[in-house]
Amino acid sequence: MIRFLLSVLFATYSALSTFAQTEVWELVPGRYDRIERIGDNLFVAFAEGKAGLITSDGKELAANGVLGEYYEGRALYTSTDAMGERVLGCVTADGRYYSFKEPCYTLMGQKFFSDGLLSVKNADGKPGYVDDHGVPVVGFDGRYTRIKPFTEGYAAVYSGKKYHLIDKEGVAVRFRFPTVGVLQGGTNVFGGVVYVWDTEGKFYTMRPNENAVCKKVSRPSNTEMDFLSCFKSVTGREKTVPFARNEYRTPNDGIELRELNGKCGIIRHVSDQSFTAYEESKKPLAFHAGETVTCTFTLDVPQVWNGKRLAIRLFADDGTAALLTEGMAGKYSFQISPENTCSKSYKLTVQADGLMLLNDYELTWAFEKKYRCASCGKDTDVCPYSGKHPLPKADNSSKKETKRERSSEPVCKTCGKKLSECTKGGVHY
């Protein structure tokens, strides 16, 4: 029994919680053609072919850029200027945006973070590596003419035409060759192994985390590089970066994207607040034939809509409008001319800013027809005789007086009859 009562109470509370909410524009539609959610409070908004990063209330974090796709949980936000494609910042897969304070520009084929770092060039054209906040980590001192992405803690860099392998502190790995050949080029690290070749065209493998001794191997069948500057024939990776769309899971936080008149905006659902209305009186409203009755109701609005103009519409069951007005919270009334005792229901809707805030909310009034007593003018339900007064008793006193008067009536001098009985009226010829 207790479990049943708890279930009922929980269900009732859940229903009330679901119902008790309203919505309001966080960002009113008007500017953006499309908005996509990419974080808890981060959105990419499109207008006239350009993208901007905004928060739910419309605050602009970055404008007129292009948001790339994700690799290793990061996407670049870039724009183009006279120096090239500038990295304005990066967006993480969990929906955070880091703005780059110093100007840096993408390198061909390296528009992605790898091993936690991004290979770029600065405003002076010098290459180096930055973290996801745009802070320089390695390079930018002019030592390197070309750089490759980091993999497994190391990156292939070039000083002039000479190949080097550096760690994330910029320290170059020393190669120990078993022959007299001179190191000429090499790959990035894959599976803990680097492939290098010397000036005589011989190939070697080396493990930078071990003793750095180069071991002679056969030339790979295909020395074409993949997107991380390793041999495709070894890694099985393509040259094209396997970017991916960020599958951000939208949380149930009351934020919703919505369109209005072809433009996109952002809605916020507010819990524990709702529009309500109630009739001023639950008692039947009295009226007499041919009279009108005034029906009054009170509209309560959530705090977020206090003081704002609302479109208030009240419709009868047959669809005819009983009330069409603009207003705020307060009392509203309309008039009706009922024909008989009855009750009538009406549907109340409240709209504002293109939002349906209250839809088909039912209000019902009862009407009672009253009748007046023809005798006393009071309503028949308060008349002592319920509108049926008794007839007055007959008064015979006047008839008796007439007989008395007739007994002393003069007589005709000719026929001797009373004048009233004389056929000649007392004048005989």
C-alpha positions as a printed NumPy array, in Angstrom:
array([[  0.   ,   0.   ,   0.   ],
       [  2.83 ,   2.363,   0.942],
       [  4.635,   1.544,  -2.296],
       [  1.452,   2.282,  -4.226],
       [  1.012,   5.662,  -2.509],
       [  4.639,   6.558,  -3.165],
       [  4.203,   5.639,  -6.822],
       [  1.12 ,   7.838,  -7.095],
       [  2.867,  10.741,  -5.37 ],
       [  5.92 ,  10.375,  -7.617],
       [  3.773,  10.214, -10.751],
       [  1.825,  13.29 ,  -9.627],
       [  5.019,  15.195,  -8.848],
       [  6.531,  14.199, -12.195],
       [  3.416,  15.367, -14.05 ],
       [  3.437,  18.695, -12.218],
       [  7.16 ,  19.134, -12.821],
       [  6.715,  18.433, -16.505],
       [  3.797,  20.82 , -16.796],
       [  5.235,  23.611, -14.652],
       [  7.552,  25.192, -17.175],
       [  7.663,  27.964, -19.69 ],
       [ 10.062,  29.034, -22.415],
       [ 11.774,  32.257, -23.367],
       [ 14.141,  33.319, -26.12 ],
       [ 17.78 ,  33.284, -25.082],
       [ 18.595,  34.438, -28.591],
       [ 15.759,  35.9  , -30.651],
       [ 15.86 ,  34.777, -34.322],
       [ 16.811,  37.427, -36.805],
       [ 20.478,  37.24 , -37.701],
       [ 21.445,  33.613, -38.138],
       [ 20.296,  31.299, -40.919],
       [ 21.43 ,  28.191, -39.07 ],
       [ 22.824,  27.308, -35.655],
       [ 24.527,  24.09 , -34.585],
       [ 25.273,  23.098, -31.028],
       [ 28.851,  21.971, -30.429],
       [ 29.17 ,  22.308, -26.643],
       [ 27.35 ,  22.828, -23.368],
       [ 27.169,  26.554, -24.016],
       [ 28.847,  26.785, -27.385],
       [ 27.221,  27.122, -30.787],
       [ 28.395,  27.715, -34.322],
       [ 26.06 ,  30.181, -36.015],
       [ 25.901,  30.723, -39.775],
       [ 24.974,  33.978, -41.491],
       [ 25.601,  34.941, -45.122],
       [ 27.885,  31.954, -45.615],
       [ 30.138,  32.788, -42.66 ],
       [ 30.318,  31.116, -39.275],
       [ 30.624,  32.599, -35.822],
       [ 31.013,  31.032, -32.412],
       [ 28.426,  32.165, -29.876],
       [ 27.052,  31.294, -26.455],
       [ 23.359,  30.586, -25.88 ],
       [ 22.584,  34.222, -25.052],
       [ 24.108,  35.386, -28.334],
       [ 27.472,  36.537, -26.993],
       [ 29.932,  36.324, -29.876],
       [ 33.212,  34.576, -29.093],
       [ 34.602,  34.695, -32.613],
       [ 33.235,  35.961, -35.93 ],
       [ 33.564,  35.481, -39.678],
       [ 35.501,  32.239, -39.553],
       [ 35.242,  28.626, -40.647],
       [ 34.972,  25.743, -38.215],
       [ 36.856,  22.691, -39.439],
       [ 36.208,  19.072, -38.629],
       [ 37.605,  17.167, -35.679],
       [ 40.742,  15.13 , -35.336],
       [ 42.032,  13.955, -31.968],
       [ 39.089,  15.753, -30.35 ],
       [ 39.901,  19.211, -31.696],
       [ 38.758,  21.35 , -34.595],
       [ 40.377,  24.52 , -35.916],
       [ 38.451,  27.77 , -36.223],
       [ 40.104,  29.783, -38.999],
       [ 39.781,  32.829, -41.225],
       [ 41.755,  34.064, -44.214],
       [ 43.823,  37.242, -44.373],
       [ 46.741,  38.511, -46.451],
       [ 49.156,  36.131, -44.699],
       [ 47.09 ,  33.013, -45.334],
       [ 44.735,  30.881, -43.276],
       [ 44.933,  32.187, -39.736],
       [ 44.026,  29.988, -36.778],
       [ 41.729,  32.044, -34.552],
       [ 41.325,  29.275, -32.01 ],
       [ 40.334,  25.688, -31.462],
       [ 37.168,  23.936, -30.325],
       [ 37.454,  20.786, -28.258],
       [ 35.133,  17.809, -28.65 ],
       [ 33.611,  18.472, -25.232],
       [ 32.506,  21.925, -26.361],
       [ 35.177,  24.346, -25.147],
       [ 36.64 ,  27.141, -27.233],
       [ 40.191,  28.412, -26.814],
       [ 41.017,  31.65 , -28.575],
       [ 44.555,  32.066, -29.892],
       [ 46.016,  35.382, -28.767],
       [ 49.071,  35.383, -31.054],
       [ 48.651,  35.139, -34.835],
       [ 49.545,  31.781, -36.325],
       [ 48.839,  30.238, -39.721],
       [ 48.201,  26.708, -40.971],
       [ 50.767,  24.674, -42.863],
       [ 49.905,  22.78 , -46.037],
       [ 48.466,  19.365, -45.2  ],
       [ 48.756,  19.928, -41.444],
       [ 45.48 ,  21.616, -40.47 ],
       [ 44.974,  19.428, -37.426],
       [ 46.31 ,  18.725, -33.956],
       [ 48.47 ,  15.639, -33.671],
       [ 49.862,  14.227, -30.456],
       [ 48.406,  17.273, -28.665],
       [ 50.253,  19.895, -30.726],
       [ 49.498,  21.911, -33.857],
       [ 52.216,  22.664, -36.414],
       [ 51.909,  26.259, -37.681],
       [ 53.952,  29.309, -38.699],
       [ 53.887,  32.643, -36.918],
       [ 53.372,  36.127, -38.372],
       [ 57.062,  36.167, -39.379],
       [ 56.663,  32.935, -41.317],
       [ 58.73 ,  30.873, -38.849],
       [ 57.386,  27.351, -38.178],
       [ 56.75 ,  25.841, -34.767],
       [ 54.267,  24.076, -32.559],
       [ 51.495,  25.403, -30.292],
       [ 49.197,  23.747, -27.77 ],
       [ 45.374,  23.92 , -27.903],
       [ 45.471,  27.371, -26.244],
       [ 47.734,  28.703, -28.998],
       [ 50.724,  28.916, -26.657],
       [ 54.104,  28.269, -28.376],
       [ 55.771,  25.024, -27.277],
       [ 58.603,  24.319, -29.718],
       [ 60.158,  26.233, -32.614],
       [ 59.483,  29.753, -33.955],
       [ 63.184,  30.591, -33.448],
       [ 64.121,  30.223, -37.118],
       [ 66.038,  26.953, -36.699],
       [ 63.593,  24.949, -38.828],
       [ 62.67 ,  25.492, -42.462],
       [ 60.091,  22.689, -42.547],
       [ 58.287,  20.758, -39.85 ],
       [ 55.969,  17.729, -39.714],
       [ 53.253,  16.837, -37.176],
       [ 54.205,  15.231, -33.866],
       [ 53.594,  11.49 , -33.471],
       [ 54.302,   9.423, -30.367],
       [ 56.261,  12.244, -28.752],
       [ 58.499,  13.085, -31.708],
       [ 58.387,  15.096, -34.938],
       [ 60.421,  15.18 , -38.131],
       [ 61.854,  18.641, -38.793],
       [ 64.269,  20.031, -41.36 ],
       [ 67.017,  22.587, -41.035],
       [ 67.771,  23.468, -44.601],
       [ 67.789,  20.076, -46.294],
       [ 68.9  ,  18.116, -43.267],
       [ 66.477,  15.844, -41.4  ],
       [ 66.143,  15.853, -37.602],
       [ 63.882,  14.091, -35.151],
       [ 63.017,  16.207, -32.094],
       [ 61.083,  15.631, -28.898],
       [ 58.531,  18.056, -27.422],
       [ 61.27 ,  20.04 , -25.729],
       [ 63.031,  20.587, -29.039],
       [ 65.893,  18.199, -28.25 ],
       [ 67.141,  16.349, -31.338],
       [ 67.55 ,  12.579, -31.229],
       [ 71.042,  11.313, -32.08 ],
       [ 71.218,   8.608, -34.743],
       [ 73.927,   5.898, -34.549],
       [ 74.697,   4.534, -38.007],
       [ 76.557,   1.243, -38.443],
       [ 78.06 ,   2.466, -41.733],
       [ 79.803,   5.512, -43.024],
       [ 76.638,   6.863, -44.645],
       [ 75.285,  10.231, -43.602],
       [ 71.643,  10.658, -42.512],
       [ 69.677,  12.316, -45.261],
       [ 65.936,  11.915, -44.501],
       [ 63.371,  10.044, -42.509],
       [ 59.792,   9.581, -41.386],
       [ 57.822,  10.298, -38.272],
       [ 57.447,   7.669, -35.56 ],
       [ 54.956,   4.829, -36.027],
       [ 54.732,   1.977, -33.545],
       [ 57.85 ,   3.265, -31.8  ],
       [ 59.876,   2.973, -34.994],
       [ 61.381,   5.571, -37.359],
       [ 62.414,   4.818, -40.94 ],
       [ 65.449,   6.777, -42.155],
       [ 67.771,   6.666, -45.131],
       [ 71.278,   7.845, -45.723],
       [ 73.033,   9.634, -48.549],
       [ 73.777,   6.268, -50.192],
       [ 70.074,   5.423, -50.452],
       [ 70.162,   2.708, -47.783],
       [ 67.204,   2.34 , -45.398],
       [ 67.283,   1.832, -41.659],
       [ 64.927,   1.6  , -38.722],
       [ 65.54 ,   3.222, -35.355],
       [ 63.747,   3.237, -32.013],
       [ 64.215,   6.699, -30.48 ],
       [ 63.223,   5.528, -27.01 ],
       [ 65.956,   2.857, -26.998],
       [ 69.591,   3.169, -27.974],
       [ 68.955,   5.019, -31.29 ],
       [ 71.016,   2.44 , -33.2  ],
       [ 69.959,   2.324, -36.836],
       [ 69.332,  -1.173, -38.174],
       [ 69.587,  -1.795, -41.856],
       [ 66.35 ,  -2.948, -43.559],
       [ 65.132,  -3.481, -47.091],
       [ 63.696,  -0.524, -48.887],
       [ 59.89 ,  -0.46 , -48.348],
       [ 57.86 ,  -1.408, -51.409],
       [ 56.097,   1.963, -51.334],
       [ 57.659,   5.046, -49.782],
       [ 54.635,   7.263, -50.303],
       [ 53.832,   9.124, -47.071],
       [ 50.563,   9.059, -45.179],
       [ 48.989,  12.122, -43.531],
       [ 51.333,  11.853, -40.518],
       [ 54.528,  11.657, -42.592],
       [ 55.   ,   7.903, -42.185],
       [ 55.15 ,   5.272, -44.932],
       [ 51.664,   4.275, -46.137],
       [ 52.894,   0.759, -46.856],
       [ 53.852,   0.411, -43.182],
       [ 50.989,   2.194, -41.407],
       [ 48.119,   1.391, -43.779],
       [ 46.937,   4.994, -43.392],
       [ 45.901,   7.197, -46.288],
       [ 47.314,  10.551, -47.169],
       [ 43.955,  12.198, -46.478],
       [ 43.343,  13.071, -42.843],
       [ 40.45 ,  11.016, -41.393],
       [ 38.535,  13.994, -40.028],
       [ 35.248,  13.275, -38.263],
       [ 32.161,  15.248, -37.361],
       [ 31.841,  15.9  , -33.667],
       [ 28.987,  13.736, -32.392],
       [ 28.161,  16.032, -29.506],
       [ 25.475,  14.608, -27.255],
       [ 23.033,  17.363, -26.436],
       [ 22.4  ,  17.464, -22.67 ],
       [ 18.941,  17.827, -21.204],
       [ 19.612,  21.343, -19.931],
       [ 16.535,  23.14 , -21.264],
       [ 18.284,  24.699, -24.276],
       [ 16.657,  24.196, -27.68 ],
       [ 17.272,  25.45 , -31.208],
       [ 14.196,  26.79 , -32.967],
       [ 13.352,  28.58 , -36.199],
       [ 11.071,  31.566, -36.658],
       [ 10.361,  33.198, -40.01 ],
       [ 13.272,  31.406, -41.648],
       [ 15.833,  32.434, -39.006],
       [ 17.243,  30.365, -36.185],
       [ 17.293,  31.261, -32.501],
       [ 17.86 ,  29.664, -29.11 ],
       [ 15.119,  28.841, -26.609],
       [ 15.558,  28.324, -22.884],
       [ 12.968,  26.245, -21.004],
       [ 12.352,  27.5  , -17.468],
       [ 11.157,  24.856, -15.014],
       [  8.797,  25.412, -12.069],
       [  7.22 ,  28.387, -13.827],
       [  4.117,  28.34 , -16.   ],
       [  1.205,  30.426, -17.224],
       [ -2.039,  29.842, -15.333],
       [ -5.519,  31.338, -15.473],
       [ -8.584,  30.961, -13.286],
       [-12.164,  32.217, -13.279],
       [-12.932,  34.993, -10.805],
       [-15.99 ,  33.117,  -9.526],
       [-16.92 ,  29.462,  -9.643],
       [-20.539,  30.265,  -8.802],
       [-23.11 ,  30.521, -11.61 ],
       [-23.446,  34.035, -13.014],
       [-27.056,  35.285, -12.806],
       [-28.8  ,  37.099, -15.656],
       [-32.31 ,  38.049, -16.836],
       [-33.687,  37.59 , -20.31 ],
       [-32.078,  39.991, -22.76 ],
       [-29.238,  40.972, -20.406],
       [-25.466,  40.527, -20.873],
       [-23.177,  38.851, -18.35 ],
       [-19.58 ,  39.868, -17.614],
       [-17.15 ,  36.943, -17.342],
       [-13.846,  37.706, -15.587],
       [-10.638,  35.693, -15.27 ],
       [ -7.168,  36.301, -13.867],
       [ -4.015,  35.536, -15.849],
       [ -0.861,  34.746, -13.887],
       [  2.446,  34.748, -15.782],
       [  5.9  ,  33.321, -14.95 ],
       [  8.5  ,  35.69 , -13.588],
       [ 10.48 ,  35.684, -16.845],
       [  7.431,  37.122, -18.658],
       [  6.464,  39.718, -16.075],
       [  5.87 ,  43.149, -17.573],
       [  5.968,  41.914, -21.185],
       [  3.233,  42.398, -23.75 ],
       [  1.271,  39.264, -24.525],
       [ -1.27 ,  38.362, -27.181],
       [ -4.255,  36.984, -25.252],
       [ -6.903,  35.077, -27.198],
       [-10.076,  33.432, -25.847],
       [-12.238,  31.312, -28.125],
       [-15.612,  29.623, -27.643],
       [-16.169,  25.985, -28.543],
       [-17.463,  26.99 , -31.971],
       [-14.264,  28.91 , -32.673],
       [-15.712,  32.39 , -32.307],
       [-13.52 ,  34.882, -30.486],
       [-14.708,  35.984, -27.081],
       [-11.62 ,  38.088, -26.296],
       [ -8.773,  39.365, -28.449],
       [ -6.439,  41.698, -26.639],
       [ -2.857,  42.654, -25.855],
       [ -1.75 ,  42.905, -22.252],
       [  0.214,  41.569, -19.303],
       [ -0.619,  39.716, -16.109],
       [ -3.902,  40.755, -14.523],
       [ -7.672,  40.545, -14.843],
       [ -9.528,  40.296, -18.131],
       [-13.237,  40.218, -18.881],
       [-15.673,  39.778, -21.742],
       [-19.455,  39.833, -22.079],
       [-21.93 ,  37.211, -23.205],
       [-25.724,  37.105, -23.667],
       [-26.856,  33.615, -22.644],
       [-30.341,  32.427, -23.583],
       [-30.899,  29.911, -20.809],
       [-29.258,  28.384, -17.77 ],
       [-26.109,  26.644, -19.032],
       [-22.334,  26.422, -18.796],
       [-19.85 ,  27.402, -21.504],
       [-16.189,  26.483, -21.954],
       [-13.555,  28.635, -23.633],
       [ -9.997,  27.974, -24.817],
       [ -7.35 ,  30.487, -23.733],
       [ -4.107,  30.949, -25.669],
       [ -1.231,  33.278, -24.829],
       [  1.492,  34.162, -27.334],
       [  4.486,  36.485, -27.435],
       [  7.574,  36.87 , -29.628],
       [  6.404,  34.062, -31.877],
       [  6.092,  31.598, -28.981],
       [  2.946,  29.745, -27.956],
       [  3.189,  30.176, -24.196],
       [ -0.238,  28.835, -23.242],
       [ -2.315,  26.738, -25.609],
       [ -5.983,  25.658, -25.318],
       [ -6.161,  26.339, -21.592],
       [ -9.797,  25.662, -20.64 ],
       [-11.904,  28.141, -18.682],
       [-15.561,  27.422, -17.876],
       [-18.352,  29.674, -16.64 ],
       [-21.852,  28.646, -15.485],
       [-24.867,  30.899, -16.175],
       [-28.213,  30.887, -14.367],
       [-31.249,  32.558, -15.878],
       [-33.375,  34.534, -13.383],
       [-37.077,  35.52 , -13.618],
       [-38.73 ,  38.557, -12.025],
       [-42.06 ,  38.461, -10.145],
       [-44.667,  40.476, -12.009],
       [-46.259,  41.563,  -8.722],
       [-43.308,  42.662,  -6.546],
       [-40.489,  42.941,  -9.1  ],
       [-38.175,  40.696,  -7.108],
       [-36.471,  37.621,  -8.544],
       [-38.768,  34.65 ,  -8.202],
       [-36.224,  32.765,  -6.088],
       [-36.361,  35.491,  -3.413],
       [-40.028,  36.455,  -3.829],
       [-42.035,  35.243,  -0.756],
       [-44.631,  33.817,  -3.127],
       [-42.069,  32.508,  -5.724],
       [-43.627,  34.881,  -8.246],
       [-47.247,  33.722,  -7.628],
       [-48.881,  36.293,  -5.438],
       [-52.592,  35.465,  -4.274],
       [-55.462,  37.472,  -5.838],
       [-57.046,  40.207,  -3.558],
       [-60.446,  39.367,  -1.905],
       [-63.623,  40.93 ,  -3.49 ],
       [-64.984,  44.094,  -1.727],
       [-68.835,  44.144,  -1.677],
       [-69.206,  47.32 ,   0.359],
       [-69.8  ,  49.428,  -2.745],
       [-72.75 ,  47.247,  -3.834],
       [-74.437,  47.62 ,  -0.418],
       [-74.082,  51.351,  -0.617],
       [-75.776,  51.369,  -3.974],
       [-78.844,  49.552,  -2.59 ],
       [-79.105,  52.009,   0.273],
       [-78.811,  54.865,  -2.151],
       [-81.508,  53.279,  -4.301],
       [-83.94 ,  52.966,  -1.295],
       [-84.045,  56.744,  -0.892],
       [-84.195,  57.362,  -4.607],
       [-86.92 ,  59.9  ,  -5.739],
       [-90.142,  58.559,  -7.41 ],
       [-91.902,  59.63 , -10.571],
       [-94.835,  61.901,  -9.722],
       [-96.878,  60.531, -12.626],
       [-96.452,  56.718, -12.312],
       [-95.131,  56.517,  -8.812],
       [-92.184,  54.363,  -9.75 ],
       [-88.614,  55.111,  -8.763],
       [-86.963,  57.31 , -11.281],
       [-84.517,  54.548, -12.14 ],
       [-87.452,  52.276, -12.937],
       [-89.624,  54.816, -14.704],
       [-89.625,  54.179, -18.419],
       [-90.291,  57.875, -19.069],
       [-87.525,  59.062, -16.763],
       [-90.131,  60.85 , -14.63 ],
       [-91.465,  62.936, -17.507],
       [-94.809,  61.742, -18.836],
       [-96.596,  63.44 , -21.706]])
